[in-house]
Short mmCIF file of C-alpha atoms in Angstrom, two decimals:
data_model
loop_
_atom_site.label_atom_id
_atom_site.label_comp_id
_atom_site.label_asym_id
_atom_site.label_seq_id
_atom_site.Cartn_x
_atom_site.Cartn_y
_atom_site.Cartn_z
CA MET A 1 13.35 -1.98 -21.76
CA LYS A 2 12.78 0.98 -18.81
CA LEU A 3 10.96 0.25 -15.98
CA LEU A 4 10.16 3.49 -13.27
CA VAL A 5 8.82 3.50 -9.98
CA THR A 6 7.15 6.50 -8.45
CA GLY A 7 7.46 7.32 -4.52
CA ALA A 8 10.74 4.96 -4.51
CA THR A 9 11.86 6.45 -1.25
CA GLY A 10 8.67 5.28 0.23
CA LYS A 11 8.29 2.63 2.57
CA LEU A 12 6.65 0.44 0.45
CA GLY A 13 8.13 1.97 -3.04
CA THR A 14 11.70 0.78 -1.96
CA LYS A 15 10.65 -2.55 -1.56
CA VAL A 16 9.09 -2.59 -4.59
CA VAL A 17 12.84 -1.62 -6.22
CA GLU A 18 14.59 -4.22 -4.20
CA ALA A 19 12.47 -6.79 -5.42
CA LEU A 20 12.71 -5.17 -8.61
CA LEU A 21 16.96 -5.45 -8.35
CA LYS A 22 16.33 -9.97 -8.24
CA SER A 23 15.45 -10.32 -11.48
CA VAL A 24 15.90 -6.84 -13.34
CA PRO A 25 19.15 -5.25 -14.61
CA ALA A 26 20.19 -2.02 -12.74
CA ASN A 27 20.13 -0.29 -15.58
CA GLN A 28 16.61 -0.98 -16.88
CA ILE A 29 15.28 0.55 -13.67
CA ALA A 30 14.75 4.25 -12.75
CA VAL A 31 12.97 5.62 -9.97
CA SER A 32 10.95 9.16 -9.68
CA VAL A 33 11.65 10.98 -5.99
CA ARG A 34 10.39 14.24 -5.23
CA GLN A 35 13.95 14.50 -3.04
CA PRO A 36 16.69 12.95 -5.40
CA GLU A 37 19.59 13.43 -2.46
CA LYS A 38 17.40 10.54 -0.69
CA ALA A 39 17.62 8.26 -3.36
CA GLU A 40 21.82 8.13 -3.54
CA HIS A 41 21.87 4.57 -2.65
CA PHE A 42 20.13 4.08 -5.33
CA ARG A 43 21.81 5.62 -7.82
CA ALA A 44 25.01 4.10 -6.48
CA GLN A 45 23.59 0.51 -7.51
CA GLY A 46 22.95 2.03 -10.67
CA ILE A 47 19.49 2.87 -11.13
CA ASP A 48 18.20 5.93 -12.89
CA VAL A 49 17.45 8.55 -10.24
CA ARG A 50 15.18 10.94 -11.62
CA HIS A 51 13.03 14.29 -10.21
CA GLY A 52 9.73 13.70 -10.15
CA ASP A 53 6.85 16.03 -7.68
CA PHE A 54 3.30 15.28 -8.41
CA ASP A 55 2.77 18.30 -7.36
CA ARG A 56 5.19 20.18 -10.34
CA PRO A 57 3.89 18.27 -13.55
CA GLU A 58 6.73 19.58 -15.74
CA THR A 59 9.09 17.29 -13.31
CA LEU A 60 7.23 14.41 -14.24
CA ASP A 61 7.23 15.02 -17.85
CA THR A 62 10.71 14.81 -17.73
CA ALA A 63 11.08 11.63 -15.42
CA PHE A 64 8.26 9.63 -17.51
CA GLN A 65 10.71 10.38 -20.77
CA GLY A 66 11.07 7.19 -22.73
CA ILE A 67 9.97 4.95 -20.08
CA ASP A 68 7.87 2.02 -21.58
CA ARG A 69 6.77 0.57 -17.77
CA LEU A 70 5.44 2.71 -14.84
CA LEU A 71 4.27 1.50 -11.53
CA ILE A 72 2.28 4.92 -9.87
CA ILE A 73 2.31 4.32 -5.94
CA SER A 74 -0.11 6.31 -4.33
CA THR A 75 0.70 9.12 -2.52
CA ASP A 76 -0.22 10.18 1.27
CA GLY A 77 -2.70 13.20 2.05
CA ASP A 78 -6.03 13.88 2.68
CA ASN A 79 -8.61 12.91 -0.54
CA GLU A 80 -8.05 16.19 -2.53
CA THR A 81 -4.35 16.53 -2.60
CA ARG A 82 -3.96 13.05 -3.43
CA ILE A 83 -6.66 13.12 -6.33
CA ARG A 84 -4.89 16.27 -7.61
CA GLN A 85 -1.49 14.16 -7.79
CA HIS A 86 -2.74 11.09 -9.12
CA THR A 87 -4.17 12.94 -12.08
CA ASN A 88 -1.23 14.56 -12.67
CA ALA A 89 0.91 11.60 -12.43
CA VAL A 90 -1.77 10.01 -15.00
CA GLU A 91 -1.62 13.15 -17.45
CA ALA A 92 2.21 13.60 -17.58
CA ALA A 93 2.38 9.03 -18.31
CA LYS A 94 0.05 9.79 -21.42
CA ARG A 95 2.01 13.32 -22.65
CA ALA A 96 5.02 10.75 -22.31
CA GLN A 97 3.58 8.34 -24.04
CA VAL A 98 4.31 6.04 -21.40
CA GLY A 99 3.58 2.22 -22.75
CA PHE A 100 1.90 0.73 -19.44
CA VAL A 101 0.93 1.97 -16.26
CA ALA A 102 0.60 -0.02 -12.99
CA TYR A 103 -1.52 1.52 -9.94
CA THR A 104 -1.65 0.31 -5.90
CA SER A 105 -5.12 0.53 -5.45
CA LEU A 106 -7.49 -0.49 -2.80
CA ALA A 107 -9.18 -3.83 -2.56
CA LYS A 108 -12.81 -3.29 -4.11
CA ALA A 109 -11.90 0.40 -4.86
CA SER A 110 -14.87 0.09 -7.38
CA GLU A 111 -17.37 -0.33 -5.06
CA SER A 112 -15.54 0.43 -1.38
CA ARG A 113 -17.60 2.58 1.21
CA LEU A 114 -14.48 3.42 2.74
CA SER A 115 -13.64 7.24 2.78
CA LEU A 116 -9.94 6.53 1.15
CA ALA A 117 -11.56 4.69 -2.18
CA GLU A 118 -12.80 8.12 -3.52
CA VAL A 119 -9.25 8.21 -4.26
CA HIS A 120 -8.56 5.44 -5.91
CA ARG A 121 -12.05 5.48 -7.90
CA VAL A 122 -10.93 8.71 -9.37
CA THR A 123 -7.16 8.04 -10.26
CA GLU A 124 -8.43 4.19 -11.56
CA GLU A 125 -11.09 6.32 -14.38
CA ALA A 126 -8.43 8.26 -15.17
CA ILE A 127 -5.71 5.63 -16.00
CA ILE A 128 -8.57 3.93 -18.04
CA LYS A 129 -9.16 7.14 -19.92
CA THR A 130 -5.78 7.35 -21.32
CA GLY A 131 -6.30 4.53 -23.72
CA ILE A 132 -2.78 3.35 -22.19
CA PRO A 133 -2.65 -0.36 -21.04
CA TYR A 134 -3.06 -0.53 -17.11
CA SER A 135 -2.71 -3.32 -14.25
CA LEU A 136 -4.65 -2.40 -11.56
CA LEU A 137 -3.36 -3.46 -8.19
CA HIS A 138 -6.26 -3.84 -5.06
CA ASN A 139 -3.81 -3.94 -2.33
CA ASN A 140 -6.13 -5.01 0.51
CA TRP A 141 -4.70 -3.85 3.84
CA TYR A 142 -0.75 -3.60 5.28
CA LEU A 143 -0.40 -5.91 8.34
CA GLU A 144 2.17 -3.17 9.25
CA ASN A 145 -0.93 -0.53 9.79
CA GLU A 146 -1.36 -2.93 13.04
CA ILE A 147 2.00 -1.67 14.48
CA GLY A 148 0.20 0.99 16.94
CA THR A 149 -1.90 -1.54 18.04
CA ILE A 150 0.89 -4.69 18.56
CA GLN A 151 3.14 -2.29 20.69
CA ALA A 152 -0.01 -1.02 22.58
CA VAL A 153 -0.75 -5.22 23.40
CA LEU A 154 3.37 -5.71 23.64
CA ALA A 155 2.50 -2.80 26.88
CA GLY A 156 0.28 -4.62 28.54
CA ALA A 157 -3.09 -3.42 26.64
CA PRO A 158 -6.06 -5.34 25.07
CA TRP A 159 -6.17 -5.36 21.01
CA VAL A 160 -8.78 -2.44 20.91
CA THR A 161 -11.25 -2.71 17.84
CA SER A 162 -14.92 -1.58 16.34
CA ALA A 163 -14.61 -3.42 13.31
CA GLY A 164 -16.60 -6.52 15.38
CA ALA A 165 -16.85 -9.29 13.71
CA GLY A 166 -15.06 -8.06 9.87
CA LYS A 167 -12.64 -9.75 7.88
CA VAL A 168 -9.61 -8.25 6.60
CA GLY A 169 -7.05 -9.90 4.03
CA TRP A 170 -3.75 -8.62 5.56
CA ALA A 171 -0.69 -9.44 4.20
CA LEU A 172 2.94 -8.14 4.83
CA ARG A 173 4.27 -4.67 2.57
CA GLN A 174 7.10 -7.24 1.29
CA ASP A 175 4.25 -9.32 -0.23
CA TYR A 176 2.44 -6.12 -2.21
CA ALA A 177 6.17 -5.25 -3.04
CA GLU A 178 6.95 -8.54 -4.74
CA ALA A 179 3.61 -8.58 -6.39
CA ALA A 180 3.46 -4.84 -8.08
CA ALA A 181 7.64 -5.57 -8.88
CA ALA A 182 5.88 -9.23 -10.68
CA VAL A 183 3.47 -6.85 -12.59
CA LEU A 184 5.90 -4.21 -13.35
CA ALA A 185 8.58 -6.58 -14.87
CA GLY A 186 6.56 -9.08 -16.09
CA SER A 187 4.39 -9.71 -19.55
CA GLY A 188 0.91 -10.40 -20.22
CA HIS A 189 -0.53 -7.97 -17.26
CA GLU A 190 -2.35 -5.93 -19.99
CA ASN A 191 -6.01 -4.30 -18.52
CA THR A 192 -5.88 -6.68 -15.16
CA ILE A 193 -7.38 -6.16 -11.83
CA TYR A 194 -5.74 -7.82 -9.37
CA GLU A 195 -7.01 -8.72 -6.16
CA LEU A 196 -4.24 -9.08 -3.65
CA SER A 197 -5.63 -10.22 -0.37
CA GLY A 198 -4.28 -12.72 2.18
CA PRO A 199 -6.08 -15.12 3.78
CA LEU A 200 -9.00 -13.42 5.40
CA MET A 201 -9.43 -13.03 9.71
CA THR A 202 -11.55 -11.24 11.76
CA GLN A 203 -9.39 -8.99 14.93
CA GLU A 204 -10.13 -11.89 17.18
CA GLN A 205 -8.33 -14.23 14.93
CA LEU A 206 -5.23 -11.99 14.29
CA ALA A 207 -5.39 -10.96 18.15
CA ALA A 208 -5.18 -15.01 18.44
CA ALA A 209 -1.91 -15.16 16.41
CA LEU A 210 -0.33 -12.41 18.04
CA GLY A 211 -0.85 -14.42 21.00
CA ALA A 212 0.51 -17.65 19.61
CA VAL A 213 3.60 -15.67 18.82
CA LEU A 214 4.05 -13.39 22.51
CA GLY A 215 2.89 -16.77 24.35
CA LYS A 216 0.32 -15.41 25.83
CA GLU A 217 -2.92 -14.32 25.97
CA VAL A 218 -3.73 -11.08 24.03
CA PRO A 219 -7.24 -10.23 25.27
CA VAL A 220 -9.88 -8.22 22.30
CA GLN A 221 -11.70 -5.50 23.62
CA GLN A 222 -14.62 -4.89 21.70
CA VAL A 223 -16.26 -1.16 21.33
CA ASP A 224 -18.34 1.07 19.51
CA ASP A 225 -16.64 3.29 17.29
CA ALA A 226 -17.42 6.78 19.76
CA ALA A 227 -15.58 4.34 22.18
CA TYR A 228 -12.43 3.56 19.65
CA ALA A 229 -12.01 7.30 18.47
CA ASP A 230 -12.09 8.44 22.87
CA ILE A 231 -9.37 5.47 23.20
CA MET A 232 -7.83 6.74 20.13
CA LYS A 233 -7.86 10.95 21.11
CA ASN A 234 -6.29 9.09 25.00
CA ALA A 235 -3.22 7.72 23.30
CA GLY A 236 -2.44 11.44 21.81
CA LEU A 237 -3.33 10.70 17.85
CA PRO A 238 -4.32 13.86 15.95
CA GLU A 239 -7.59 14.08 15.18
CA PRO A 240 -7.92 14.09 11.52
CA LEU A 241 -6.01 10.59 11.95
CA VAL A 242 -8.98 9.28 14.48
CA SER A 243 -11.60 9.87 11.97
CA PHE A 244 -9.88 7.81 9.47
CA LEU A 245 -9.16 5.17 11.97
CA VAL A 246 -12.50 5.26 12.88
CA ASP A 247 -13.45 4.66 9.19
CA ILE A 248 -11.31 1.94 8.83
CA GLN A 249 -13.06 -0.18 11.47
CA ARG A 250 -16.18 0.63 10.45
CA GLY A 251 -15.04 -0.51 6.52
CA ILE A 252 -14.05 -3.36 7.88
CA ARG A 253 -16.86 -3.89 9.97
CA GLU A 254 -18.98 -3.63 7.06
CA GLY A 255 -17.05 -6.00 4.64
CA SER A 256 -15.04 -3.52 2.90
CA LEU A 257 -11.45 -5.30 3.05
CA GLU A 258 -13.36 -9.33 3.21
CA VAL A 259 -12.29 -10.01 -0.58
CA GLU A 260 -11.32 -13.72 -0.94
CA SER A 261 -8.72 -13.77 -4.09
CA ASN A 262 -5.91 -15.67 -4.97
CA ASP A 263 -4.48 -13.35 -7.23
CA PHE A 264 -1.54 -12.69 -4.98
CA GLU A 265 -0.16 -16.73 -5.19
CA LYS A 266 -1.04 -15.99 -8.99
CA LEU A 267 2.18 -13.32 -8.95
CA LEU A 268 4.43 -14.40 -6.45
CA GLY A 269 4.38 -17.91 -7.66
CA ARG A 270 4.09 -18.88 -4.09
CA PRO A 271 1.60 -18.16 -0.72
CA VAL A 272 1.48 -14.87 0.75
CA THR A 273 3.90 -15.13 3.78
CA PRO A 274 2.25 -17.11 7.22
CA ILE A 275 0.13 -15.36 9.52
CA ASN A 276 2.54 -16.20 12.23
CA GLU A 277 5.76 -15.41 10.08
CA ALA A 278 4.87 -12.03 9.44
CA LEU A 279 3.79 -11.29 13.10
CA THR A 280 7.15 -12.41 14.38
CA GLN A 281 9.48 -10.56 12.21
CA ILE A 282 6.78 -7.37 13.02
CA VAL A 283 7.24 -7.86 17.03
CA HIS A 284 11.05 -8.90 16.17
CA ASP A 285 11.10 -4.92 14.20
CA ILE A 286 9.39 -2.94 16.85
CA ARG A 287 11.52 -4.79 19.88
CA LYS A 288 14.82 -3.61 18.00
CA THR A 289 13.98 -0.09 17.05
CA ALA A 290 12.84 0.23 21.17
CA HIS A 291 16.25 -0.48 22.09
#
């Protein structure tokens, strides 16, 4: 049985491979990366490192050869780029006769109104159309996505949001990685969709949890989308990122990430990392890199 993880030198991919190593012999794990030189640490552990570039389908044909179970980790970039890259990966998986494809998608992808949902809808449809058994991992929201806001709070700013009372199922990237590894290395996951969502919280509840970790009150500043955009621009963020963040805030406000599910626990065999513990870890990492 040979398992392959794409994008294995990225933030999520690295953690998926580390999780796999706990239950799978290294010689059964392969990784497909755009820059193999960045994966030397995997090669040193006995992992099969392959060159795979989502913009060069011929490299994927070679990378996916002889692979039984594949995890496609969604790429970064604008929607058009990502759709092209993901389609290339899915078509290569079909040509290579891969036996199973797992894909890191988005909460409620098929009905989500978030602008980034289109990428995941198109990719999911492409995967299902191949006829290959699949598992769609509907990742809710990484707690790490809030690092910028947490850094601002550490510097004395309030928690700024335009998400209103919208709820999010935040969880650590580590939890998402372990869930993906469980699906890739496990059995009985054919043609499944997992809604991977932590316990639902509002921005106020998350800020209160952060306050408990920091031992101080974290004030929350609820603004409208236009004011939120201005604050982000003034913080020096580029325009495309600002409009993306505003779209996310709006989506949260409208319930796009409000998903109640115990799929995480089913895959992990444990509850997700408690929010206080997760925030403590993130604050520790922020402070460590600041010194």
